[in-house]
Amino acid sequence: MGCPDKPRAADARPACRAMASDKQLGFLRKLLGEKDLTNIDAPTDPAALSVREASALIDALMAAPRKQVTEAAVELESGIYRTADDRIYKVYTNQARSRMLAKLLVLEPGQEPRWEYAGTAYRFVQADQRMTLEQAKQFGAIYGVCCNCGATLTDEGSIEAGIGPVCAKKGNWA
């Protein structure tokens, strides 16, 4: 039994609505990070969008220009970054050590935190948005994830420190 496509009355909303798919949400997060949102009414919680709303937003974002890259944005280091809109990115080098890449931390109610590949880092973060080790550990302690790799922390000591034992032993949190 699915949701009705049409409202029950002329001015009523449908009894239920199909929510945006995981693929739509992933694509939306990617577009929200790389597009100029100046003329776009972007939602604070894309997961609350219906399939149709998500599709309309994707269309609008596809037509929007890319964010302008500044010189400062290109000089990135590996680490954890927090953007002005409170998105958390992990920036790291690719295997060939030729580019800086980013993963977005996805925190959805009722689900485990996860890192989702976003793309080339300079499209999402700027150098001055890098968190200090203390800020990253504090963030990790609040959300129960390792500030380095994003793994769920289960040990009380690791949760308090905001970093897992493997990453802490490596000595490099970035």
mmCIF file of C-alpha atoms in Angstrom:
data_model
loop_
_atom_site.group_PDB
_atom_site.id
_atom_site.type_symbol
_atom_site.label_atom_id
_atom_site.label_comp_id
_atom_site.label_asym_id
_atom_site.label_seq_id
_atom_site.Cartn_x
_atom_site.Cartn_y
_atom_site.Cartn_z
ATOM 1 C CA MET A 1 0.000 0.000 0.000
ATOM 2 C CA GLY A 2 1.641 3.220 -1.141
ATOM 3 C CA CYS A 3 1.009 6.920 -0.667
ATOM 4 C CA PRO A 4 -1.729 8.473 -2.800
ATOM 5 C CA ASP A 5 -0.431 10.750 -5.537
ATOM 6 C CA LYS A 6 -3.380 13.131 -5.339
ATOM 7 C CA PRO A 7 -4.754 15.095 -2.390
ATOM 8 C CA ARG A 8 -8.018 13.826 -0.894
ATOM 9 C CA ALA A 9 -9.685 17.233 -1.291
ATOM 10 C CA ALA A 10 -8.942 20.263 -3.432
ATOM 11 C CA ASP A 11 -7.134 22.084 -0.626
ATOM 12 C CA ALA A 12 -5.855 19.107 1.392
ATOM 13 C CA ARG A 13 -2.366 17.621 1.372
ATOM 14 C CA PRO A 14 -1.818 13.945 0.523
ATOM 15 C CA ALA A 15 -2.197 11.556 3.467
ATOM 16 C CA CYS A 16 1.510 10.718 3.183
ATOM 17 C CA ARG A 17 4.376 11.533 0.858
ATOM 18 C CA ALA A 18 7.332 9.620 -0.488
ATOM 19 C CA MET A 19 10.548 10.897 1.066
ATOM 20 C CA ALA A 20 13.692 11.636 -0.933
ATOM 21 C CA SER A 21 15.793 8.565 -1.673
ATOM 22 C CA ASP A 22 19.294 7.999 -0.295
ATOM 23 C CA LYS A 23 20.699 8.568 -3.808
ATOM 24 C CA GLN A 24 18.851 11.887 -4.099
ATOM 25 C CA LEU A 25 20.091 12.971 -0.664
ATOM 26 C CA GLY A 26 23.692 12.043 -1.484
ATOM 27 C CA PHE A 27 23.554 13.939 -4.768
ATOM 28 C CA LEU A 28 21.908 16.921 -3.056
ATOM 29 C CA ARG A 29 24.657 17.079 -0.403
ATOM 30 C CA LYS A 30 27.277 17.018 -3.141
ATOM 31 C CA LEU A 31 25.552 19.803 -5.104
ATOM 32 C CA LEU A 32 24.943 21.906 -1.982
ATOM 33 C CA GLY A 33 28.676 21.831 -1.297
ATOM 34 C CA GLU A 34 29.830 22.783 -4.778
ATOM 35 C CA LYS A 35 27.182 25.211 -6.066
ATOM 36 C CA ASP A 36 26.705 28.925 -5.384
ATOM 37 C CA LEU A 37 23.596 29.067 -3.184
ATOM 38 C CA THR A 38 23.074 32.824 -3.476
ATOM 39 C CA ASN A 39 19.784 32.554 -5.394
ATOM 40 C CA ILE A 40 18.717 29.149 -4.051
ATOM 41 C CA ASP A 41 16.428 28.549 -1.078
ATOM 42 C CA ALA A 42 18.359 25.590 0.309
ATOM 43 C CA PRO A 43 16.739 23.617 3.138
ATOM 44 C CA THR A 44 18.538 23.133 6.436
ATOM 45 C CA ASP A 45 17.521 19.449 6.473
ATOM 46 C CA PRO A 46 17.495 17.834 3.013
ATOM 47 C CA ALA A 47 16.372 14.530 4.581
ATOM 48 C CA ALA A 48 12.942 16.107 5.234
ATOM 49 C CA LEU A 49 12.295 16.666 1.516
ATOM 50 C CA SER A 50 9.830 14.643 -0.508
ATOM 51 C CA VAL A 51 10.915 12.962 -3.740
ATOM 52 C CA ARG A 52 9.381 15.801 -5.761
ATOM 53 C CA GLU A 53 10.897 18.555 -3.598
ATOM 54 C CA ALA A 54 14.324 16.908 -3.795
ATOM 55 C CA SER A 55 14.010 16.560 -7.568
ATOM 56 C CA ALA A 56 13.054 20.244 -7.937
ATOM 57 C CA LEU A 57 15.982 21.305 -5.738
ATOM 58 C CA ILE A 58 18.385 19.131 -7.759
ATOM 59 C CA ASP A 59 17.154 20.801 -10.954
ATOM 60 C CA ALA A 60 17.683 24.272 -9.439
ATOM 61 C CA LEU A 61 21.166 23.355 -8.190
ATOM 62 C CA MET A 62 22.174 21.877 -11.545
ATOM 63 C CA ALA A 63 21.330 25.229 -13.162
ATOM 64 C CA ALA A 64 23.222 27.228 -10.502
ATOM 65 C CA PRO A 65 26.846 28.296 -11.057
ATOM 66 C CA ARG A 66 29.702 26.630 -9.161
ATOM 67 C CA LYS A 67 31.200 28.322 -6.104
ATOM 68 C CA GLN A 68 34.064 30.644 -6.917
ATOM 69 C CA VAL A 69 37.400 29.269 -5.711
ATOM 70 C CA THR A 70 39.712 31.682 -3.926
ATOM 71 C CA GLU A 71 43.473 31.356 -3.673
ATOM 72 C CA ALA A 72 43.232 30.743 0.083
ATOM 73 C CA ALA A 73 40.921 27.794 -0.494
ATOM 74 C CA VAL A 74 43.521 25.944 -2.547
ATOM 75 C CA GLU A 75 46.095 25.910 0.281
ATOM 76 C CA LEU A 76 44.513 23.143 2.312
ATOM 77 C CA GLU A 77 46.023 20.693 4.783
ATOM 78 C CA SER A 78 44.718 17.322 5.858
ATOM 79 C CA GLY A 79 42.356 17.622 8.801
ATOM 80 C CA ILE A 80 38.820 18.240 9.965
ATOM 81 C CA TYR A 81 37.028 21.374 8.717
ATOM 82 C CA ARG A 82 33.785 23.045 9.835
ATOM 83 C CA THR A 83 32.096 25.306 7.281
ATOM 84 C CA ALA A 84 29.992 28.389 8.033
ATOM 85 C CA ASP A 85 26.828 26.303 7.579
ATOM 86 C CA ASP A 86 28.103 23.776 10.190
ATOM 87 C CA ARG A 87 28.979 21.005 7.770
ATOM 88 C CA ILE A 88 31.936 18.875 8.864
ATOM 89 C CA TYR A 89 34.455 17.706 6.258
ATOM 90 C CA LYS A 90 37.491 15.484 6.545
ATOM 91 C CA VAL A 91 40.154 16.638 4.077
ATOM 92 C CA TYR A 92 42.845 14.199 2.996
ATOM 93 C CA THR A 93 45.242 13.599 0.108
ATOM 94 C CA ASN A 94 44.515 11.034 -2.579
ATOM 95 C CA GLN A 95 46.765 7.979 -2.935
ATOM 96 C CA ALA A 96 48.885 9.653 -5.613
ATOM 97 C CA ARG A 97 49.362 12.653 -3.265
ATOM 98 C CA SER A 98 48.315 14.938 -6.125
ATOM 99 C CA ARG A 99 44.955 16.278 -4.880
ATOM 100 C CA MET A 100 43.156 17.136 -1.663
ATOM 101 C CA LEU A 101 39.823 15.326 -1.348
ATOM 102 C CA ALA A 102 36.950 15.748 1.087
ATOM 103 C CA LYS A 103 34.421 13.564 2.843
ATOM 104 C CA LEU A 104 31.280 15.009 4.431
ATOM 105 C CA LEU A 105 30.224 13.774 7.857
ATOM 106 C CA VAL A 106 26.579 12.724 7.602
ATOM 107 C CA LEU A 107 24.728 12.737 10.919
ATOM 108 C CA GLU A 108 21.156 11.504 10.561
ATOM 109 C CA PRO A 109 18.881 10.751 13.524
ATOM 110 C CA GLY A 110 18.740 7.058 14.331
ATOM 111 C CA GLN A 111 21.690 6.171 12.087
ATOM 112 C CA GLU A 112 25.393 5.691 12.655
ATOM 113 C CA PRO A 113 27.526 8.717 11.656
ATOM 114 C CA ARG A 114 29.240 8.116 8.331
ATOM 115 C CA TRP A 115 31.698 9.870 6.028
ATOM 116 C CA GLU A 116 30.372 10.366 2.499
ATOM 117 C CA TYR A 117 32.763 11.168 -0.350
ATOM 118 C CA ALA A 118 32.217 14.760 -1.526
ATOM 119 C CA GLY A 119 34.964 15.414 -4.101
ATOM 120 C CA THR A 120 37.831 17.845 -4.476
ATOM 121 C CA ALA A 121 38.245 19.582 -1.111
ATOM 122 C CA TYR A 122 38.751 23.178 -2.272
ATOM 123 C CA ARG A 123 35.175 23.190 -3.585
ATOM 124 C CA PHE A 124 33.824 22.742 -0.056
ATOM 125 C CA VAL A 125 36.206 24.240 2.498
ATOM 126 C CA GLN A 126 38.662 27.073 2.968
ATOM 127 C CA ALA A 127 41.963 26.954 4.825
ATOM 128 C CA ASP A 128 40.706 29.129 7.695
ATOM 129 C CA GLN A 129 37.893 26.652 8.419
ATOM 130 C CA ARG A 130 40.269 23.919 9.630
ATOM 131 C CA MET A 131 39.511 22.826 13.191
ATOM 132 C CA THR A 132 42.287 22.695 15.746
ATOM 133 C CA LEU A 133 43.087 19.308 17.273
ATOM 134 C CA GLU A 134 41.223 20.314 20.431
ATOM 135 C CA GLN A 135 38.132 21.449 18.481
ATOM 136 C CA ALA A 136 38.146 18.228 16.438
ATOM 137 C CA LYS A 137 38.497 16.081 19.563
ATOM 138 C CA GLN A 138 35.705 18.034 21.264
ATOM 139 C CA PHE A 139 33.493 17.452 18.223
ATOM 140 C CA GLY A 140 34.380 13.751 18.239
ATOM 141 C CA ALA A 141 33.510 13.484 21.935
ATOM 142 C CA ILE A 142 30.114 15.160 21.428
ATOM 143 C CA TYR A 143 29.107 12.931 18.525
ATOM 144 C CA GLY A 144 30.903 9.764 19.630
ATOM 145 C CA VAL A 145 32.989 9.538 16.476
ATOM 146 C CA CYS A 146 36.748 9.518 16.008
ATOM 147 C CA CYS A 147 37.867 13.005 14.965
ATOM 148 C CA ASN A 148 40.295 11.412 12.516
ATOM 149 C CA CYS A 149 38.530 8.559 10.753
ATOM 150 C CA GLY A 150 34.883 9.021 11.743
ATOM 151 C CA ALA A 151 34.558 5.546 13.260
ATOM 152 C CA THR A 152 31.982 5.134 16.019
ATOM 153 C CA LEU A 153 33.697 5.216 19.404
ATOM 154 C CA THR A 154 32.611 2.626 21.980
ATOM 155 C CA ASP A 155 35.263 2.890 24.718
ATOM 156 C CA GLU A 156 34.483 5.588 27.322
ATOM 157 C CA GLY A 157 38.095 6.840 27.293
ATOM 158 C CA SER A 158 38.067 7.160 23.516
ATOM 159 C CA ILE A 159 34.692 8.937 23.549
ATOM 160 C CA GLU A 160 35.966 11.407 26.136
ATOM 161 C CA ALA A 161 39.141 12.004 24.089
ATOM 162 C CA GLY A 162 37.211 12.221 20.789
ATOM 163 C CA ILE A 163 39.737 9.979 19.059
ATOM 164 C CA GLY A 164 40.020 6.211 18.751
ATOM 165 C CA PRO A 165 43.006 4.205 20.030
ATOM 166 C CA VAL A 166 44.325 3.302 16.567
ATOM 167 C CA CYS A 167 44.327 6.923 15.354
ATOM 168 C CA ALA A 168 45.750 8.161 18.666
ATOM 169 C CA LYS A 169 48.656 5.675 18.412
ATOM 170 C CA LYS A 170 49.473 6.860 14.894
ATOM 171 C CA GLY A 171 50.200 10.274 16.372
ATOM 172 C CA ASN A 172 48.761 12.135 13.388
ATOM 173 C CA TRP A 173 45.137 13.068 13.621
ATOM 174 C CA ALA A 174 44.871 14.680 10.192
#
